[in-house]
PDB file of C-alpha atoms in Angstrom:
ATOM      1  CA  THR D   8      -6.858 120.350 141.693  1.00  0.00           C
ATOM      2  CA  PHE D   9     -10.335 120.129 143.233  1.00  0.00           C
ATOM      3  CA  ILE D  10      -9.196 121.867 146.418  1.00  0.00           C
ATOM      4  CA  ALA D  11      -7.920 124.797 144.351  1.00  0.00           C
ATOM      5  CA  GLN D  12     -11.348 125.095 142.663  1.00  0.00           C
ATOM      6  CA  LYS D  13     -13.439 124.432 145.788  1.00  0.00           C
ATOM      7  CA  ASN D  14     -15.180 127.822 145.877  1.00  0.00           C
ATOM      8  CA  SER D  15     -16.655 127.383 142.382  1.00  0.00           C
ATOM      9  CA  ILE D  16     -17.818 123.741 142.692  1.00  0.00           C
ATOM     10  CA  THR D  17     -21.528 122.978 143.291  1.00  0.00           C
ATOM     11  CA  ASN D  18     -22.793 120.615 145.993  1.00  0.00           C
ATOM     12  CA  ASN D  19     -23.832 118.016 143.394  1.00  0.00           C
ATOM     13  CA  LYS D  20     -20.335 118.075 141.934  1.00  0.00           C
ATOM     14  CA  LYS D  21     -18.872 117.725 145.445  1.00  0.00           C
ATOM     15  CA  THR D  22     -20.910 114.547 145.955  1.00  0.00           C
ATOM     16  CA  THR D  23     -19.446 113.086 142.746  1.00  0.00           C
ATOM     17  CA  ILE D  24     -15.918 114.104 143.760  1.00  0.00           C
ATOM     18  CA  ASN D  25     -16.277 112.570 147.233  1.00  0.00           C
ATOM     19  CA  SER D  26     -17.698 109.288 145.899  1.00  0.00           C
ATOM     20  CA  SER D  27     -14.824 109.070 143.372  1.00  0.00           C
ATOM     21  CA  ALA D  28     -12.274 109.724 146.116  1.00  0.00           C
ATOM     22  CA  ILE D  29     -13.738 107.060 148.427  1.00  0.00           C
ATOM     23  CA  SER D  30     -13.904 104.579 145.536  1.00  0.00           C
ATOM     24  CA  LEU D  31     -10.234 105.319 144.760  1.00  0.00           C
ATOM     25  CA  PHE D  32      -9.310 104.689 148.387  1.00  0.00           C
ATOM     26  CA  ILE D  33     -11.152 101.358 148.607  1.00  0.00           C
ATOM     27  CA  PHE D  34     -10.059  99.868 145.276  1.00  0.00           C
ATOM     28  CA  ASN D  35      -6.484 101.146 145.573  1.00  0.00           C
ATOM     29  CA  SER D  36      -6.292  99.660 149.074  1.00  0.00           C
ATOM     30  CA  LEU D  37      -7.295  96.281 147.665  1.00  0.00           C
ATOM     31  CA  LEU D  38      -4.619  96.608 144.976  1.00  0.00           C
ATOM     32  CA  MET D  39      -2.111  97.589 147.661  1.00  0.00           C
ATOM     33  CA  VAL D  40      -2.877  94.427 149.645  1.00  0.00           C
ATOM     34  CA  ILE D  41      -2.298  92.285 146.528  1.00  0.00           C
ATOM     35  CA  PHE D  42       0.820  93.982 145.140  1.00  0.00           C
ATOM     36  CA  SER D  43       2.456  94.195 148.557  1.00  0.00           C
ATOM     37  CA  LEU D  44       2.587  90.404 148.623  1.00  0.00           C
ATOM     38  CA  LEU D  45       5.846  90.938 146.695  1.00  0.00           C
ATOM     39  CA  ALA D  46       7.259  92.317 149.944  1.00  0.00           C
ATOM     40  CA  LEU D  47       7.107  88.793 151.393  1.00  0.00           C
ATOM     41  CA  ILE D  48      10.070  87.909 149.153  1.00  0.00           C
ATOM     42  CA  LYS D  49      12.321  90.000 151.399  1.00  0.00           C
ATOM     43  CA  PHE D  50      10.266  90.655 154.538  1.00  0.00           C
ATOM     44  CA  SER D  51       8.307  88.577 157.036  1.00  0.00           C
ATOM     45  CA  LEU D  52       4.529  88.302 157.365  1.00  0.00           C
ATOM     46  CA  ILE D  53       4.601  90.731 160.306  1.00  0.00           C
ATOM     47  CA  GLU D  54       6.423  93.345 158.231  1.00  0.00           C
ATOM     48  CA  TYR D  55       3.961  92.766 155.388  1.00  0.00           C
ATOM     49  CA  PHE D  56       1.176  93.519 157.885  1.00  0.00           C
ATOM     50  CA  PHE D  57       2.953  96.736 158.888  1.00  0.00           C
ATOM     51  CA  ILE D  58       3.406  97.822 155.259  1.00  0.00           C
ATOM     52  CA  VAL D  59      -0.229  97.221 154.310  1.00  0.00           C
ATOM     53  CA  SER D  60      -1.728  98.585 157.539  1.00  0.00           C
ATOM     54  CA  TYR D  61       0.313 101.769 157.524  1.00  0.00           C
ATOM     55  CA  SER D  62      -0.286 102.405 153.815  1.00  0.00           C
ATOM     56  CA  VAL D  63      -4.065 101.950 154.063  1.00  0.00           C
ATOM     57  CA  LEU D  64      -4.418 103.978 157.278  1.00  0.00           C
ATOM     58  CA  LEU D  65      -2.210 106.760 155.913  1.00  0.00           C
ATOM     59  CA  ALA D  66      -4.307 106.874 152.709  1.00  0.00           C
ATOM     60  CA  LEU D  67      -7.514 107.117 154.753  1.00  0.00           C
ATOM     61  CA  ILE D  68      -6.214 110.011 156.845  1.00  0.00           C
ATOM     62  CA  THR D  69      -4.817 111.803 153.779  1.00  0.00           C
ATOM     63  CA  LEU D  70      -8.199 111.414 152.084  1.00  0.00           C
ATOM     64  CA  TYR D  71      -9.940 112.926 155.103  1.00  0.00           C
ATOM     65  CA  LEU D  72      -7.488 115.823 155.315  1.00  0.00           C
ATOM     66  CA  SER D  73      -8.163 116.573 151.635  1.00  0.00           C
ATOM     67  CA  TYR D  74     -11.898 116.451 152.372  1.00  0.00           C
ATOM     68  CA  LEU D  75     -11.430 118.987 155.193  1.00  0.00           C
ATOM     69  CA  GLN D  76      -9.457 121.302 152.896  1.00  0.00           C
ATOM     70  CA  PHE D  77     -12.061 120.866 150.168  1.00  0.00           C
ATOM     71  CA  ASN D  78     -14.812 122.001 152.549  1.00  0.00           C
ATOM     72  CA  ASN D  79     -12.840 124.723 154.374  1.00  0.00           C
ATOM     73  CA  PHE D  80     -12.866 122.945 157.762  1.00  0.00           C
ATOM     74  CA  LYS D  81      -9.661 124.634 158.900  1.00  0.00           C
ATOM     75  CA  LYS D  82     -10.002 123.908 162.636  1.00  0.00           C
ATOM     76  CA  LYS D  83     -10.580 120.166 162.141  1.00  0.00           C
ATOM     77  CA  PHE D  84      -7.692 120.070 159.671  1.00  0.00           C
ATOM     78  CA  ALA D  85      -5.350 121.679 162.197  1.00  0.00           C
ATOM     79  CA  ILE D  86      -6.499 119.315 164.988  1.00  0.00           C
ATOM     80  CA  ILE D  87      -5.908 116.168 162.901  1.00  0.00           C
ATOM     81  CA  THR D  88      -2.530 117.382 161.614  1.00  0.00           C
ATOM     82  CA  PHE D  89      -1.322 118.339 165.088  1.00  0.00           C
ATOM     83  CA  SER D  90      -2.674 115.132 166.661  1.00  0.00           C
ATOM     84  CA  LEU D  91      -0.810 112.915 164.192  1.00  0.00           C
ATOM     85  CA  VAL D  92       2.593 114.309 165.071  1.00  0.00           C
ATOM     86  CA  SER D  93       2.093 115.011 168.779  1.00  0.00           C
ATOM     87  CA  ILE D  94       0.471 111.648 169.702  1.00  0.00           C
ATOM     88  CA  ASN D  95       3.117 109.827 167.689  1.00  0.00           C
ATOM     89  CA  TYR D  96       5.925 111.584 169.509  1.00  0.00           C
ATOM     90  CA  ILE D  97       4.322 111.077 172.945  1.00  0.00           C
ATOM     91  CA  THR D  98       3.877 107.368 172.180  1.00  0.00           C
ATOM     92  CA  LEU D  99       7.552 107.075 171.239  1.00  0.00           C
ATOM     93  CA  LEU D 100       8.633 108.749 174.468  1.00  0.00           C
ATOM     94  CA  ILE D 101       6.393 106.576 176.676  1.00  0.00           C
ATOM     95  CA  PHE D 102       7.369 103.215 175.169  1.00  0.00           C
ATOM     96  CA  LYS D 103      10.996 103.932 174.219  1.00  0.00           C
ATOM     97  CA  SER D 104      12.378 101.523 176.866  1.00  0.00           C
ATOM     98  CA  ILE D 105      10.244  98.520 175.819  1.00  0.00           C
ATOM     99  CA  THR D 106      11.655  97.584 172.411  1.00  0.00           C
ATOM    100  CA  ASP D 107      14.161  98.585 169.723  1.00  0.00           C
ATOM    101  CA  PHE D 108      13.580 101.913 167.994  1.00  0.00           C
ATOM    102  CA  TYR D 109      12.876 100.261 164.651  1.00  0.00           C
ATOM    103  CA  GLU D 110       9.986  98.140 165.954  1.00  0.00           C
ATOM    104  CA  LEU D 111       8.840 100.967 168.231  1.00  0.00           C
ATOM    105  CA  ARG D 112       8.688 103.373 165.285  1.00  0.00           C
ATOM    106  CA  LEU D 113       6.549 100.952 163.261  1.00  0.00           C
ATOM    107  CA  LEU D 114       4.235 100.169 166.190  1.00  0.00           C
ATOM    108  CA  SER D 115       3.851 103.853 166.987  1.00  0.00           C
ATOM    109  CA  LEU D 116       2.936 104.733 163.390  1.00  0.00           C
ATOM    110  CA  ILE D 117       0.361 101.938 163.198  1.00  0.00           C
ATOM    111  CA  PHE D 118      -1.117 102.770 166.614  1.00  0.00           C
ATOM    112  CA  VAL D 119      -1.443 106.515 166.003  1.00  0.00           C
ATOM    113  CA  HIS D 120      -2.840 106.194 162.478  1.00  0.00           C
ATOM    114  CA  PHE D 121      -5.262 103.487 163.639  1.00  0.00           C
ATOM    115  CA  LEU D 122      -6.418 105.698 166.519  1.00  0.00           C
ATOM    116  CA  ILE D 123      -6.981 108.713 164.257  1.00  0.00           C
ATOM    117  CA  SER D 124      -8.651 106.558 161.569  1.00  0.00           C
ATOM    118  CA  ILE D 125     -11.103 105.054 164.076  1.00  0.00           C
ATOM    119  CA  SER D 126     -11.961 108.566 165.272  1.00  0.00           C
ATOM    120  CA  ILE D 127     -12.515 109.749 161.685  1.00  0.00           C
ATOM    121  CA  VAL D 128     -14.811 106.820 160.859  1.00  0.00           C
ATOM    122  CA  PHE D 129     -16.722 107.141 164.147  1.00  0.00           C
ATOM    123  CA  TYR D 130     -17.409 110.875 163.833  1.00  0.00           C
ATOM    124  CA  ASN D 131     -18.292 110.627 160.134  1.00  0.00           C
ATOM    125  CA  LYS D 132     -20.329 107.414 160.075  1.00  0.00           C
ATOM    126  CA  THR D 133     -23.494 109.275 158.993  1.00  0.00           C
ATOM    127  CA  LYS D 134     -21.699 110.833 156.010  1.00  0.00           C
ATOM    128  CA  LEU D 135     -20.101 107.507 155.118  1.00  0.00           C
ATOM    129  CA  LYS D 136     -23.517 105.807 154.993  1.00  0.00           C
ATOM    130  CA  LYS D 137     -24.510 108.383 152.405  1.00  0.00           C
ATOM    131  CA  TYR D 138     -21.513 107.605 150.181  1.00  0.00           C
ATOM    132  CA  ILE D 139     -21.310 103.800 150.519  1.00  0.00           C
ATOM    133  CA  PRO D 140     -24.069 103.202 147.902  1.00  0.00           C
ATOM    134  CA  LEU D 141     -22.184 105.528 145.489  1.00  0.00           C
ATOM    135  CA  ILE D 142     -18.969 103.483 145.571  1.00  0.00           C
ATOM    136  CA  SER D 143     -18.439 101.807 142.195  1.00  0.00           C
ATOM    137  CA  LEU D 144     -15.884 100.967 139.530  1.00  0.00           C
ATOM    138  CA  LYS D 145     -17.345 103.799 137.440  1.00  0.00           C
ATOM    139  CA  ALA D 146     -16.650 106.301 140.233  1.00  0.00           C
ATOM    140  CA  TYR D 147     -13.180 104.772 140.597  1.00  0.00           C
ATOM    141  CA  LYS D 148     -12.491 105.270 136.884  1.00  0.00           C
ATOM    142  CA  GLN D 149     -13.627 108.914 137.071  1.00  0.00           C
ATOM    143  CA  GLY D 150     -11.233 109.583 139.907  1.00  0.00           C
ATOM    144  CA  TYR D 151      -8.428 107.632 138.254  1.00  0.00           C
ATOM    145  CA  ASP D 152      -8.784 109.448 134.914  1.00  0.00           C
ATOM    146  CA  ARG D 153      -8.433 112.805 136.646  1.00  0.00           C
ATOM    147  CA  GLY D 154      -5.648 111.819 139.018  1.00  0.00           C
ATOM    148  CA  LYS D 155      -3.415 109.559 136.917  1.00  0.00           C
ATOM    149  CA  ILE D 156      -1.405 112.488 135.535  1.00  0.00           C
ATOM    150  CA  LEU D 157      -0.567 113.514 139.114  1.00  0.00           C
ATOM    151  CA  SER D 158       0.541 110.021 140.183  1.00  0.00           C
ATOM    152  CA  ILE D 159       4.064 110.389 138.730  1.00  0.00           C
ATOM    153  CA  GLY D 160       4.630 113.619 140.644  1.00  0.00           C
ATOM    154  CA  SER D 161       3.223 112.066 143.829  1.00  0.00           C
ATOM    155  CA  PHE D 162       5.492 109.037 143.494  1.00  0.00           C
ATOM    156  CA  LEU D 163       8.593 111.201 142.994  1.00  0.00           C
ATOM    157  CA  SER D 164       7.544 113.403 145.906  1.00  0.00           C
ATOM    158  CA  ILE D 165       7.320 110.361 148.191  1.00  0.00           C
ATOM    159  CA  LEU D 166      10.760 109.167 147.078  1.00  0.00           C
ATOM    160  CA  THR D 167      12.221 112.609 147.744  1.00  0.00           C
ATOM    161  CA  GLU D 168      10.617 112.851 151.184  1.00  0.00           C
ATOM    162  CA  LYS D 169      11.621 109.350 152.310  1.00  0.00           C
ATOM    163  CA  PHE D 170      15.043 109.090 150.666  1.00  0.00           C
ATOM    164  CA  ASP D 171      16.835 110.154 153.845  1.00  0.00           C
ATOM    165  CA  ARG D 172      15.331 107.212 155.790  1.00  0.00           C
ATOM    166  CA  LEU D 173      16.227 104.771 152.999  1.00  0.00           C
ATOM    167  CA  PHE D 174      19.776 106.154 153.025  1.00  0.00           C
ATOM    168  CA  VAL D 175      20.136 105.680 156.783  1.00  0.00           C
ATOM    169  CA  TYR D 176      18.579 102.206 156.587  1.00  0.00           C
ATOM    170  CA  SER D 177      20.909 101.094 153.769  1.00  0.00           C
ATOM    171  CA  PHE D 178      24.159 102.253 155.400  1.00  0.00           C
ATOM    172  CA  MET D 179      23.464 102.082 159.141  1.00  0.00           C
ATOM    173  CA  GLY D 180      20.748  99.459 159.616  1.00  0.00           C
ATOM    174  CA  SER D 181      17.135  99.339 160.719  1.00  0.00           C
ATOM    175  CA  ILE D 182      17.687 100.394 164.354  1.00  0.00           C
ATOM    176  CA  SER D 183      19.537 103.549 163.276  1.00  0.00           C
ATOM    177  CA  ALA D 184      16.735 104.285 160.804  1.00  0.00           C
ATOM    178  CA  GLY D 185      14.233 103.939 163.631  1.00  0.00           C
ATOM    179  CA  ILE D 186      16.199 106.327 165.868  1.00  0.00           C
ATOM    180  CA  TYR D 187      16.546 108.790 162.994  1.00  0.00           C
ATOM    181  CA  GLY D 188      12.797 108.595 162.288  1.00  0.00           C
ATOM    182  CA  THR D 189      12.044 109.281 165.948  1.00  0.00           C
ATOM    183  CA  MET D 190      14.335 112.304 166.137  1.00  0.00           C
ATOM    184  CA  TYR D 191      12.846 113.552 162.861  1.00  0.00           C
ATOM    185  CA  GLN D 192       9.451 113.572 164.588  1.00  0.00           C
ATOM    186  CA  PHE D 193      10.712 116.208 167.013  1.00  0.00           C
ATOM    187  CA  GLY D 194      11.435 118.532 164.097  1.00  0.00           C
ATOM    188  CA  SER D 195       8.007 117.708 162.645  1.00  0.00           C
ATOM    189  CA  LEU D 196       6.394 118.638 165.954  1.00  0.00           C
ATOM    190  CA  MET D 197       8.101 122.034 165.860  1.00  0.00           C
ATOM    191  CA  LEU D 198       6.922 122.623 162.271  1.00  0.00           C
ATOM    192  CA  VAL D 199       3.376 121.274 162.594  1.00  0.00           C
ATOM    193  CA  LEU D 200       1.736 124.649 163.197  1.00  0.00           C
ATOM    194  CA  GLN D 201       3.497 126.181 160.204  1.00  0.00           C
ATOM    195  CA  ASN D 202       2.547 123.131 158.129  1.00  0.00           C
ATOM    196  CA  SER D 203      -1.129 123.446 159.104  1.00  0.00           C
ATOM    197  CA  ILE D 204      -1.218 127.119 158.177  1.00  0.00           C
ATOM    198  CA  SER D 205       0.624 126.668 154.871  1.00  0.00           C
ATOM    199  CA  ARG D 206      -1.708 123.840 153.795  1.00  0.00           C
ATOM    200  CA  ALA D 207      -4.739 125.885 154.779  1.00  0.00           C
ATOM    201  CA  TRP D 208      -3.434 128.678 152.532  1.00  0.00           C
ATOM    202  CA  ILE D 209      -3.387 126.248 149.571  1.00  0.00           C
TER     203      ILE D 209
END
């Protein structure tokens, strides 16, 4: 909603929006770490680490992509979007003979998102220093109050997008799901330019 209104929002308002978004990321990440402990009922500690790491890193990158859209940084947005898919696919091709596709897929996702996240933090450390003092529960509540109505739609969107992988995993096993996820990346690589342009249009 903020991205759609970006041309009419003042700089002071942008500061409030950014501090709310960062507060949401930090506090929601902490909640994610706690609630994901339920995953230990079915999965191992290593898989718990994968779940938490991937979720937090993905949230960080998504937050940054929204920030780029919010400020009309189209070139940076395209670079990050393209890098995510292309580096992931290259990593899968290089290390495909080392381990099973399921583990390889997880390791590749963690590695690529960690690499991009480190780059984001490194190149934006000056901006982050500005916002760290503004992080608070009050800012979190402001962001939550505005975004809670969208959370249902986001949750259903995630289920829709990932249902195919869950289907493959349920009926054919984890290795088949890993192979499917890898092959899906090739299609994502072909569509990444179109995806970058369509998001920029939003």
